[in-house]
Amino acid sequence: MAISTDRRYRFIYKPAAFIACLVPLAWAVAGILQLPVPSLGADPVRRVLGIFGHTTLNLLLITLSVSPLRALTGNANLLRLRRLLGVFTFVYALLHFLTYIGPFQGFSWSAIVKDLVKRPYITLGFAALLMLLALAVTSTNGWMRRLKRRWQQLHRLIYVIVVLGVWHYWWQVKKDIREPLVYATLAAALLAWRWWRQRRAATSSSALPRVRETT
Amino acid sequence: MPRLKLPPIRSSEITAERFFHMRREVLAGALGLAAVTALPRASRAAAAAPGGAALKYTRNARYAIVDKPNSYEEITGYNNFYEFGVDKTDPAANAGSLRTRPWSITVGGEAGVTGTFTIEDILKPHPLEERIYRHRCVEAWSMVIPWVGFPLADLLQRFKPTSRAKFVEFTTLLDPKQMPGQRRAVLDWPYREALRIDEAMHPLAFMVTGVYGRELPNQNGAPLRVHLPWKYGFKSAKSIVKIRFSERQPANTWAVSAPGEYGFYANVNPSVDHPRWSQATERRIGGGFFAARQPTLMFNGYADQVAGLYQGLDLRRNF
């Protein structure tokens, strides 16, 4: 007996995506508790900071891939997963920030404020976090209704966020830029696809008869 | 290869037995306390049995500190040695391809005794001692390491540096076959580091051949590396193949790579920040996830011994 698409998303795909999104967090927590999982190594703080930071960037790119994938496959149902991915992006960014505040900086507010003001890559990361917060708060159906067209405008902030996120990563790498370069390339491709599609839409609409106002 | 004239071993270099025992008591006390407070870490440390041949050495009580040393696993499994990769676990994973015998060291420049010497000739006359040193990385993490080695000055003096020898430069092996990290131009290979001659001759400057009483593993800079506990770790050249005395200040690799971030002196200094992070505090490796940061000490806690070297020097400018 066939299961409806609705039920498949509700009871299989969404819970599966939810559990998959929890894996990095589960690894970090188990590692901190020294359970038998792949060790966090000699410097667990830096490792956990890295796990949460990388997961944020990964989820950002995955969230941004939903639209292109939909266009590619013609499967509009993929959009049902996007909110979940977006909210988890924020959750990991927040965990990354909290790890920095607590275990990494030891709640030394003077050091944290100094970092925020003096170190551009930290300023960038913090700005991206605030934007993610705005998107997470307005991710509910209620806010979608309330903001109407402006909701979509607001949520285009994700393009800014991905640029800031990759920049934040790139700037704090000491010498080996291979990994940030991979992220930058993927982010650029995802943004370029959107630009290309919009331009195509714009040119096809300009093909319609228009009144010329100048000579 | 020319043979080195060996200076006699000074009796002052041999640790008196009473210090030897005193140090053991201090350490035993510290270990006992730490065993109670850091059980999980102790059990993990026991899992990694130290490799390498056991060395004959005495313990130098003058350089024993009460901080609990990091585990062998931490010291040999978490460090920067870009010749084997840029991640801190890369050296332990990739250093197996380094061959430390046969090994030779070329000595040149402003010195009376120059030439190429075998590692055996270099090491032979030096009695080994253990010193527990604080190690502070420029990345604001730190360790406590029981090195085995001998004073750098004792080695350098054998080459009879001339009055024009104002600096001494150390060069690390260049061989991408043995050092896979060198296959990419992350840094301007080979790695070079240098010291002012009075810094190099300071009693704290240590030539390291072992750790935890055993031969130094490849990933920590075998067969021969320096350690300068009052400077950031990158000043301590590893797997040395060349020692050169010079009149003019040599360039050092990280200062060439990022002159705004790394200087020639690289003295540990809590009041001079790295452009991208504060140096006021540090994270001691091994404390676990919830360990507090600790304040970084001027000259990494060795100010009493080395501050005199820098009198009149603007440490903010000469970072």
Short mmCIF file of C-alpha atoms in Angstrom, two decimals:
data_model
loop_
_atom_site.label_atom_id
_atom_site.label_comp_id
_atom_site.label_asym_id
_atom_site.label_seq_id
_atom_site.Cartn_x
_atom_site.Cartn_y
_atom_site.Cartn_z
CA MET A 1 0.00 0.00 0.00
CA ALA A 2 1.39 3.34 -0.99
CA ILE A 3 2.07 5.92 1.73
CA SER A 4 1.17 9.47 0.88
CA THR A 5 3.99 11.95 0.26
CA ASP A 6 2.73 13.94 3.20
CA ARG A 7 3.08 11.01 5.56
CA ARG A 8 6.42 10.00 4.13
CA TYR A 9 7.82 13.45 4.91
CA ARG A 10 6.14 13.66 8.29
CA PHE A 11 7.07 10.25 9.58
CA ILE A 12 10.20 9.25 7.68
CA TYR A 13 12.17 12.01 5.93
CA LYS A 14 11.77 14.75 8.49
CA PRO A 15 12.56 12.59 11.55
CA ALA A 16 15.53 11.12 9.63
CA ALA A 17 16.84 14.61 8.85
CA PHE A 18 16.24 15.62 12.47
CA ILE A 19 18.29 12.69 13.78
CA ALA A 20 21.03 13.26 11.21
CA CYS A 21 21.26 16.89 12.34
CA LEU A 22 21.73 15.75 15.93
CA VAL A 23 24.71 13.49 15.17
CA PRO A 24 27.46 16.16 15.52
CA LEU A 25 25.95 17.36 18.80
CA ALA A 26 25.68 13.80 20.10
CA TRP A 27 29.32 13.18 19.19
CA ALA A 28 30.46 16.33 21.00
CA VAL A 29 28.44 15.55 24.13
CA ALA A 30 29.55 11.91 24.22
CA GLY A 31 33.15 13.02 23.70
CA ILE A 32 32.95 15.50 26.57
CA LEU A 33 31.50 12.77 28.80
CA GLN A 34 34.38 10.52 27.61
CA LEU A 35 32.02 7.85 26.34
CA PRO A 36 33.47 5.39 23.83
CA VAL A 37 33.14 7.55 20.72
CA PRO A 38 35.95 8.86 18.48
CA SER A 39 38.00 10.92 20.91
CA LEU A 40 37.92 14.70 20.88
CA GLY A 41 41.70 14.59 21.29
CA ALA A 42 44.07 16.50 23.53
CA ASP A 43 42.22 19.79 23.14
CA PRO A 44 38.49 19.01 23.39
CA VAL A 45 37.47 22.67 23.58
CA ARG A 46 38.99 23.57 20.24
CA ARG A 47 37.65 20.34 18.79
CA VAL A 48 34.08 21.00 19.89
CA LEU A 49 34.36 24.59 18.67
CA GLY A 50 35.39 23.14 15.31
CA ILE A 51 32.64 20.51 15.22
CA PHE A 52 29.94 23.11 15.86
CA GLY A 53 31.47 25.66 13.49
CA HIS A 54 31.88 23.18 10.64
CA THR A 55 28.38 21.82 11.17
CA THR A 56 26.99 25.36 10.95
CA LEU A 57 28.74 25.92 7.62
CA ASN A 58 27.72 22.49 6.32
CA LEU A 59 24.08 23.05 7.22
CA LEU A 60 24.16 26.54 5.68
CA LEU A 61 25.34 25.09 2.39
CA ILE A 62 22.82 22.22 2.57
CA THR A 63 19.98 24.68 3.29
CA LEU A 64 21.08 26.79 0.34
CA SER A 65 21.14 23.66 -1.85
CA VAL A 66 17.45 22.95 -1.38
CA SER A 67 16.23 25.44 -4.00
CA PRO A 68 18.72 24.41 -6.71
CA LEU A 69 17.92 20.75 -6.00
CA ARG A 70 14.24 21.45 -6.35
CA ALA A 71 14.83 23.17 -9.68
CA LEU A 72 17.05 20.33 -10.80
CA THR A 73 14.75 17.48 -9.81
CA GLY A 74 11.44 19.30 -10.07
CA ASN A 75 10.57 17.90 -6.65
CA ALA A 76 8.92 20.75 -4.74
CA ASN A 77 8.49 18.52 -1.67
CA LEU A 78 12.14 19.09 -0.80
CA LEU A 79 11.10 22.50 0.50
CA ARG A 80 9.43 20.75 3.42
CA LEU A 81 12.89 20.00 4.85
CA ARG A 82 14.25 23.51 4.53
CA ARG A 83 12.93 25.00 7.76
CA LEU A 84 14.31 22.14 9.81
CA LEU A 85 17.74 22.54 8.19
CA GLY A 86 17.67 26.30 8.68
CA VAL A 87 16.73 26.09 12.35
CA PHE A 88 19.48 23.53 12.98
CA THR A 89 21.93 25.88 11.26
CA PHE A 90 21.07 28.47 13.89
CA VAL A 91 21.24 25.91 16.72
CA TYR A 92 24.80 24.93 15.76
CA ALA A 93 25.88 28.54 15.33
CA LEU A 94 24.55 29.21 18.81
CA LEU A 95 26.33 26.15 20.24
CA HIS A 96 29.53 27.31 18.54
CA PHE A 97 29.11 30.74 20.15
CA LEU A 98 28.29 29.29 23.60
CA THR A 99 31.36 27.03 23.42
CA TYR A 100 33.43 30.11 22.65
CA ILE A 101 31.85 32.10 25.52
CA GLY A 102 32.07 29.37 28.16
CA PRO A 103 34.70 26.64 27.76
CA PHE A 104 36.93 28.66 25.41
CA GLN A 105 36.88 32.13 27.02
CA GLY A 106 35.81 31.03 30.50
CA PHE A 107 33.03 33.67 30.63
CA SER A 108 35.67 36.39 30.72
CA TRP A 109 33.39 39.16 29.47
CA SER A 110 36.18 41.70 29.15
CA ALA A 111 38.11 39.32 26.88
CA ILE A 112 34.95 38.55 24.90
CA VAL A 113 34.04 42.19 24.36
CA LYS A 114 37.62 42.94 23.38
CA ASP A 115 37.52 40.10 20.86
CA LEU A 116 34.23 41.36 19.42
CA VAL A 117 35.55 44.86 18.97
CA LYS A 118 39.17 44.19 18.02
CA ARG A 119 39.10 40.96 16.03
CA PRO A 120 37.24 41.38 12.74
CA TYR A 121 36.66 37.65 12.22
CA ILE A 122 34.88 37.45 15.55
CA THR A 123 32.82 40.55 14.72
CA LEU A 124 31.83 38.93 11.43
CA GLY A 125 30.86 35.68 13.09
CA PHE A 126 28.81 37.46 15.72
CA ALA A 127 26.99 39.52 13.09
CA ALA A 128 26.14 36.32 11.22
CA LEU A 129 24.83 34.77 14.44
CA LEU A 130 22.50 37.74 15.07
CA MET A 131 21.13 37.46 11.55
CA LEU A 132 20.59 33.73 12.00
CA LEU A 133 18.74 34.51 15.21
CA ALA A 134 16.38 36.83 13.33
CA LEU A 135 15.71 34.14 10.75
CA ALA A 136 15.18 31.43 13.36
CA VAL A 137 12.71 33.58 15.32
CA THR A 138 10.72 34.42 12.18
CA SER A 139 10.78 30.86 10.86
CA THR A 140 7.33 29.97 12.23
CA ASN A 141 4.12 29.89 10.20
CA GLY A 142 2.78 32.76 12.29
CA TRP A 143 5.66 35.04 11.36
CA MET A 144 5.43 33.97 7.73
CA ARG A 145 1.79 35.10 7.67
CA ARG A 146 2.47 38.30 9.54
CA LEU A 147 5.41 39.42 7.40
CA LYS A 148 3.88 38.34 4.09
CA ARG A 149 6.15 39.47 1.22
CA ARG A 150 8.65 40.91 3.60
CA TRP A 151 9.31 37.46 5.04
CA GLN A 152 11.01 36.39 1.85
CA GLN A 153 12.98 39.63 1.72
CA LEU A 154 14.14 39.13 5.29
CA HIS A 155 15.11 35.53 4.70
CA ARG A 156 17.35 36.55 1.81
CA LEU A 157 19.71 37.48 4.66
CA ILE A 158 20.93 33.91 4.40
CA TYR A 159 23.02 35.02 1.40
CA VAL A 160 24.77 37.56 3.61
CA ILE A 161 25.10 35.00 6.40
CA VAL A 162 26.85 32.43 4.22
CA VAL A 163 29.33 35.04 3.00
CA LEU A 164 30.06 36.18 6.57
CA GLY A 165 30.29 32.59 7.81
CA VAL A 166 32.86 31.54 5.22
CA TRP A 167 34.76 34.78 5.71
CA HIS A 168 34.79 34.20 9.49
CA TYR A 169 36.32 30.78 8.92
CA TRP A 170 38.80 31.91 6.27
CA TRP A 171 40.15 34.72 8.45
CA GLN A 172 41.01 32.60 11.45
CA VAL A 173 42.84 29.87 9.56
CA LYS A 174 46.57 30.30 10.03
CA LYS A 175 48.12 29.15 6.80
CA ASP A 176 46.36 26.28 5.10
CA ILE A 177 43.35 27.79 3.30
CA ARG A 178 42.27 24.62 1.49
CA GLU A 179 39.20 23.99 3.62
CA PRO A 180 37.89 27.56 3.68
CA LEU A 181 38.51 27.62 -0.07
CA VAL A 182 36.23 24.60 -0.53
CA TYR A 183 33.50 26.31 1.48
CA ALA A 184 33.96 29.57 -0.43
CA THR A 185 33.74 27.76 -3.76
CA LEU A 186 30.55 25.92 -2.83
CA ALA A 187 28.96 29.06 -1.41
CA ALA A 188 29.93 31.03 -4.51
CA ALA A 189 28.41 28.34 -6.74
CA LEU A 190 25.14 28.35 -4.80
CA LEU A 191 24.91 32.14 -4.90
CA ALA A 192 25.92 32.26 -8.57
CA TRP A 193 23.14 29.86 -9.45
CA ARG A 194 20.61 32.18 -7.86
CA TRP A 195 22.05 35.22 -9.64
CA TRP A 196 22.00 33.36 -12.95
CA ARG A 197 18.37 32.28 -12.48
CA GLN A 198 17.24 35.73 -11.52
CA ARG A 199 18.97 37.24 -14.51
CA ARG A 200 17.33 34.71 -16.77
CA ALA A 201 13.95 35.53 -15.29
CA ALA A 202 14.64 39.23 -15.72
CA THR A 203 15.68 38.94 -19.37
CA SER A 204 12.69 36.77 -20.26
CA SER A 205 10.35 39.31 -18.69
CA SER A 206 12.10 42.18 -20.47
CA ALA A 207 11.32 40.39 -23.72
CA LEU A 208 7.72 41.47 -23.15
CA PRO A 209 6.69 44.66 -24.93
CA ARG A 210 7.78 47.71 -22.97
CA VAL A 211 7.09 51.39 -23.33
CA ARG A 212 10.26 53.25 -24.13
CA GLU A 213 10.53 56.43 -22.21
CA THR A 214 13.73 57.72 -23.72
CA THR A 215 15.05 57.79 -27.19
CA MET B 1 84.10 14.38 8.43
CA PRO B 2 86.18 16.40 10.86
CA ARG B 3 86.16 15.15 14.40
CA LEU B 4 85.12 17.53 17.12
CA LYS B 5 87.45 18.38 19.97
CA LEU B 6 85.45 17.50 23.02
CA PRO B 7 85.50 19.90 25.97
CA PRO B 8 85.61 18.23 29.38
CA ILE B 9 82.31 17.83 31.20
CA ARG B 10 82.02 20.39 33.95
CA SER B 11 81.18 18.90 37.30
CA SER B 12 78.67 21.72 37.84
CA GLU B 13 76.61 20.21 35.04
CA ILE B 14 76.04 17.00 36.94
CA THR B 15 73.12 17.09 39.29
CA ALA B 16 73.97 16.50 42.92
CA GLU B 17 72.19 13.51 44.33
CA ARG B 18 70.40 15.45 47.03
CA PHE B 19 68.70 17.59 44.35
CA PHE B 20 67.89 14.46 42.44
CA HIS B 21 65.94 13.08 45.40
CA MET B 22 64.39 16.40 46.32
CA ARG B 23 62.95 16.73 42.86
CA ARG B 24 61.45 13.30 43.00
CA GLU B 25 59.63 14.16 46.20
CA VAL B 26 58.23 17.36 44.72
CA LEU B 27 57.08 15.53 41.64
CA ALA B 28 55.66 12.60 43.59
CA GLY B 29 53.63 15.02 45.67
CA ALA B 30 52.36 16.80 42.60
CA LEU B 31 51.50 13.55 40.89
CA GLY B 32 49.69 12.24 43.93
CA LEU B 33 47.53 15.33 44.07
CA ALA B 34 46.92 15.28 40.35
CA ALA B 35 45.99 11.60 40.43
CA VAL B 36 43.07 12.45 42.68
CA THR B 37 41.90 15.41 40.65
CA ALA B 38 42.50 14.12 37.15
CA LEU B 39 41.61 10.45 37.11
CA PRO B 40 40.13 10.31 33.60
CA ARG B 41 43.22 11.93 32.15
CA ALA B 42 45.57 9.59 33.97
CA SER B 43 43.77 6.56 32.61
CA ARG B 44 43.95 7.88 29.09
CA ALA B 45 47.65 8.60 29.49
CA ALA B 46 48.29 5.03 30.56
CA ALA B 47 46.75 3.76 27.33
CA ALA B 48 49.59 5.08 25.20
CA ALA B 49 52.83 3.39 26.21
CA PRO B 50 55.86 5.57 25.44
CA GLY B 51 57.91 4.30 22.50
CA GLY B 52 61.56 4.92 21.68
CA ALA B 53 64.67 3.65 23.38
CA ALA B 54 65.16 4.47 27.06
CA LEU B 55 67.80 7.15 27.65
CA LYS B 56 70.35 7.44 30.44
CA TYR B 57 69.89 10.74 32.17
CA THR B 58 69.82 12.54 35.50
CA ARG B 59 67.09 14.84 36.68
CA ASN B 60 67.97 18.49 36.98
CA ALA B 61 66.26 19.78 40.11
CA ARG B 62 66.83 23.40 39.14
CA TYR B 63 64.43 23.02 36.26
CA ALA B 64 61.65 21.06 37.88
CA ILE B 65 58.36 22.89 38.26
CA VAL B 66 55.42 21.86 40.37
CA ASP B 67 52.90 21.84 37.49
CA LYS B 68 51.86 18.35 36.57
CA PRO B 69 53.49 17.31 33.29
CA ASN B 70 51.21 16.53 30.37
CA SER B 71 50.79 12.90 29.42
CA TYR B 72 53.11 11.27 26.91
CA GLU B 73 50.09 10.87 24.66
CA GLU B 74 49.30 14.60 24.73
CA ILE B 75 52.90 15.69 24.18
CA THR B 76 53.50 13.32 21.29
CA GLY B 77 50.00 13.39 19.79
CA TYR B 78 49.15 17.08 19.74
CA ASN B 79 51.64 19.59 18.39
CA ASN B 80 52.50 21.81 15.47
CA PHE B 81 55.10 20.51 13.04
CA TYR B 82 53.97 21.76 9.63
CA GLU B 83 56.54 19.57 7.89
CA PHE B 84 54.09 16.72 8.57
CA GLY B 85 50.83 18.60 8.05
CA VAL B 86 49.02 21.59 9.49
CA ASP B 87 46.67 19.80 11.90
CA LYS B 88 47.94 19.17 15.40
CA THR B 89 47.36 15.45 15.04
CA ASP B 90 49.16 15.29 11.66
CA PRO B 91 52.72 15.04 13.02
CA ALA B 92 51.92 11.91 15.03
CA ALA B 93 50.09 10.41 12.04
CA ASN B 94 52.68 11.25 9.35
CA ALA B 95 56.11 11.42 10.98
CA GLY B 96 56.77 7.69 10.53
CA SER B 97 58.42 8.42 7.17
CA LEU B 98 61.24 10.44 8.79
CA ARG B 99 64.57 8.59 9.04
CA THR B 100 66.67 9.94 11.90
CA ARG B 101 69.67 7.64 11.35
CA PRO B 102 72.00 8.24 9.65
CA TRP B 103 71.75 11.97 10.40
CA SER B 104 74.28 14.72 10.04
CA ILE B 105 74.44 18.35 11.00
CA THR B 106 76.34 20.99 9.08
CA VAL B 107 77.88 23.78 11.11
CA GLY B 108 78.99 26.96 9.36
CA GLY B 109 79.51 30.68 9.51
CA GLU B 110 81.34 32.64 12.16
CA ALA B 111 82.87 29.76 14.11
CA GLY B 112 86.25 28.15 14.55
CA VAL B 113 85.01 24.60 14.17
CA THR B 114 82.84 24.11 11.10
CA GLY B 115 81.94 21.21 8.87
CA THR B 116 79.52 18.31 8.76
CA PHE B 117 79.20 16.11 11.81
CA THR B 118 77.34 12.91 12.44
CA ILE B 119 74.59 12.96 15.04
CA GLU B 120 76.71 10.53 17.08
CA ASP B 121 79.61 13.02 17.15
CA ILE B 122 77.23 15.79 18.10
CA LEU B 123 75.61 13.90 20.98
CA LYS B 124 78.48 11.84 22.38
CA PRO B 125 80.10 14.19 24.89
CA HIS B 126 76.90 15.50 26.43
CA PRO B 127 75.50 13.90 29.55
CA LEU B 128 71.71 13.99 29.38
CA GLU B 129 69.48 15.57 31.97
CA GLU B 130 65.74 15.90 32.41
CA ARG B 131 64.15 19.32 32.71
CA ILE B 132 60.47 19.95 33.17
CA TYR B 133 59.65 22.98 31.08
CA ARG B 134 56.52 24.96 30.43
CA HIS B 135 55.72 25.12 26.74
CA ARG B 136 53.59 27.98 25.45
CA CYS B 137 52.33 27.94 21.88
CA VAL B 138 51.71 31.26 20.12
CA GLU B 139 48.16 29.94 19.59
CA ALA B 140 47.49 30.43 23.34
CA TRP B 141 47.62 26.81 24.48
CA SER B 142 50.28 25.36 26.72
CA MET B 143 51.76 22.15 28.08
CA VAL B 144 54.26 21.01 30.68
CA ILE B 145 56.89 18.73 29.21
CA PRO B 146 59.63 16.60 30.80
CA TRP B 147 62.31 16.97 28.14
CA VAL B 148 65.60 15.10 28.13
CA GLY B 149 68.60 16.85 26.62
CA PHE B 150 71.56 19.07 27.38
CA PRO B 151 72.28 22.81 27.49
CA LEU B 152 72.38 24.33 24.00
CA ALA B 153 75.35 26.47 25.09
CA ASP B 154 77.45 23.35 25.74
CA LEU B 155 77.01 22.28 22.13
CA LEU B 156 77.48 25.73 20.58
CA GLN B 157 80.67 26.37 22.53
CA ARG B 158 82.26 23.27 20.98
CA PHE B 159 82.13 25.07 17.62
CA LYS B 160 84.09 28.02 19.03
CA PRO B 161 81.93 30.87 17.71
CA THR B 162 84.02 33.94 16.83
CA SER B 163 83.46 37.44 18.16
CA ARG B 164 81.47 38.19 15.00
CA ALA B 165 78.93 35.50 15.83
CA LYS B 166 76.02 37.66 17.01
CA PHE B 167 73.28 35.26 15.96
CA VAL B 168 72.81 31.55 15.48
CA GLU B 169 70.44 30.06 12.95
CA PHE B 170 68.91 26.57 12.94
CA THR B 171 67.59 24.91 9.80
CA THR B 172 65.20 21.97 9.73
CA LEU B 173 65.59 19.09 7.27
CA LEU B 174 64.21 19.73 3.80
CA ASP B 175 63.03 16.49 2.22
CA PRO B 176 59.44 16.30 0.94
CA LYS B 177 59.81 12.52 0.61
CA GLN B 178 60.28 12.16 4.35
CA MET B 179 58.29 15.23 5.33
CA PRO B 180 55.03 15.11 3.38
CA GLY B 181 53.89 18.52 4.64
CA GLN B 182 56.71 20.09 2.60
CA ARG B 183 55.04 18.97 -0.63
CA ARG B 184 52.82 22.03 -0.32
CA ALA B 185 54.19 25.56 -0.04
CA VAL B 186 52.38 26.34 3.22
CA LEU B 187 55.62 27.89 4.48
CA ASP B 188 58.85 28.85 2.77
CA TRP B 189 60.74 25.59 3.31
CA PRO B 190 63.10 24.69 4.83
CA TYR B 191 62.00 25.96 8.24
CA ARG B 192 64.52 28.37 9.73
CA GLU B 193 64.72 29.83 13.18
CA ALA B 194 67.35 31.97 14.84
CA LEU B 195 68.40 33.41 18.18
CA ARG B 196 70.65 36.14 19.37
CA ILE B 197 73.85 34.48 20.55
CA ASP B 198 73.28 35.54 24.17
CA GLU B 199 69.82 33.97 24.06
CA ALA B 200 71.23 30.77 22.60
CA MET B 201 73.95 30.65 25.28
CA HIS B 202 71.48 31.18 28.10
CA PRO B 203 71.36 28.24 30.53
CA LEU B 204 67.63 27.79 29.92
CA ALA B 205 68.13 27.16 26.20
CA PHE B 206 67.93 23.41 25.89
CA MET B 207 68.94 20.96 23.17
CA VAL B 208 66.35 18.21 23.31
CA THR B 209 66.89 14.57 22.39
CA GLY B 210 64.17 12.89 24.42
CA VAL B 211 60.92 13.14 26.31
CA TYR B 212 59.69 11.17 29.31
CA GLY B 213 63.08 9.48 29.56
CA ARG B 214 62.92 8.08 26.05
CA GLU B 215 64.30 9.01 22.66
CA LEU B 216 62.36 11.83 21.07
CA PRO B 217 59.65 10.56 18.71
CA ASN B 218 59.86 11.87 15.13
CA GLN B 219 56.78 14.06 15.48
CA ASN B 220 58.43 16.09 18.23
CA GLY B 221 61.49 16.97 16.17
CA ALA B 222 63.82 13.96 16.32
CA PRO B 223 66.66 13.47 16.42
CA LEU B 224 67.57 16.90 17.74
CA ARG B 225 65.53 20.02 18.49
CA VAL B 226 65.88 23.05 20.68
CA HIS B 227 63.42 24.19 23.31
CA LEU B 228 63.30 27.75 24.58
CA PRO B 229 60.74 27.78 27.35
CA TRP B 230 60.44 31.57 27.56
CA LYS B 231 59.57 31.91 23.88
CA TYR B 232 56.57 30.84 21.82
CA GLY B 233 56.94 27.30 20.55
CA PHE B 234 57.63 28.18 16.93
CA LYS B 235 61.06 29.57 17.93
CA SER B 236 62.20 26.07 18.87
CA ALA B 237 63.52 24.53 15.65
CA LYS B 238 63.01 20.79 15.18
CA SER B 239 64.87 18.03 13.28
CA ILE B 240 67.89 20.28 12.87
CA VAL B 241 70.35 19.69 10.00
CA LYS B 242 72.16 23.01 9.95
CA ILE B 243 73.57 25.38 12.55
CA ARG B 244 74.99 28.65 11.30
CA PHE B 245 76.61 31.49 13.22
CA SER B 246 76.23 34.93 11.69
CA GLU B 247 76.91 38.58 12.31
CA ARG B 248 73.57 39.80 10.93
CA GLN B 249 70.13 38.83 12.16
CA PRO B 250 68.84 35.91 10.07
CA ALA B 251 65.24 35.76 8.85
CA ASN B 252 62.95 33.30 10.63
CA THR B 253 60.27 31.41 8.72
CA TRP B 254 57.08 32.57 10.46
CA ALA B 255 58.20 36.21 10.54
CA VAL B 256 58.78 36.00 6.78
CA SER B 257 55.42 34.32 6.27
CA ALA B 258 53.34 36.79 8.32
CA PRO B 259 55.49 39.70 9.52
CA GLY B 260 52.56 41.44 11.19
CA GLU B 261 51.78 38.42 13.34
CA TYR B 262 55.12 36.80 14.19
CA GLY B 263 58.34 38.54 15.06
CA PHE B 264 61.98 37.60 15.56
CA TYR B 265 61.95 37.54 19.35
CA ALA B 266 58.60 35.82 20.02
CA ASN B 267 59.06 36.08 23.77
CA VAL B 268 55.99 34.96 25.68
CA ASN B 269 54.36 38.25 26.68
CA PRO B 270 50.82 38.52 28.07
CA SER B 271 50.63 42.24 27.34
CA VAL B 272 51.37 42.04 23.62
CA ASP B 273 48.48 40.44 21.74
CA HIS B 274 48.64 38.48 18.55
CA PRO B 275 46.61 40.53 16.03
CA ARG B 276 43.91 37.87 16.01
CA TRP B 277 43.82 36.80 19.65
CA SER B 278 44.82 37.85 23.12
CA GLN B 279 47.99 36.45 24.69
CA ALA B 280 46.91 37.41 28.21
CA THR B 281 45.67 33.92 29.08
CA GLU B 282 46.21 30.38 27.87
CA ARG B 283 44.49 27.03 27.85
CA ARG B 284 46.53 24.27 29.45
CA ILE B 285 46.13 21.11 27.40
CA GLY B 286 44.84 18.16 29.39
CA GLY B 287 42.46 20.04 31.66
CA GLY B 288 39.42 18.69 29.86
CA PHE B 289 36.41 20.49 28.47
CA PHE B 290 35.57 22.64 31.48
CA ALA B 291 39.06 23.66 32.60
CA ALA B 292 39.54 27.36 33.27
CA ARG B 293 42.00 29.44 31.28
CA GLN B 294 45.05 30.47 33.19
CA PRO B 295 46.96 33.72 33.08
CA THR B 296 50.01 33.74 30.83
CA LEU B 297 53.14 34.74 32.71
CA MET B 298 55.75 37.18 31.43
CA PHE B 299 58.46 35.18 29.65
CA ASN B 300 56.26 32.15 30.38
CA GLY B 301 57.21 32.30 34.05
CA TYR B 302 60.96 32.47 33.40
CA ALA B 303 61.27 36.26 33.82
CA ASP B 304 63.69 35.95 36.75
CA GLN B 305 66.15 34.13 34.54
CA VAL B 306 65.77 35.84 31.16
CA ALA B 307 64.37 39.36 31.63
CA GLY B 308 67.93 40.70 31.84
CA LEU B 309 68.55 39.67 28.23
CA TYR B 310 66.05 42.26 27.02
CA GLN B 311 66.84 45.31 29.10
CA GLY B 312 66.31 48.46 27.07
CA LEU B 313 64.53 46.57 24.30
CA ASP B 314 61.03 47.73 23.34
CA LEU B 315 59.20 44.42 23.66
CA ARG B 316 56.07 45.83 22.06
CA ARG B 317 57.92 46.64 18.89
CA ASN B 318 60.25 43.64 19.09
CA PHE B 319 57.46 41.10 19.56
#
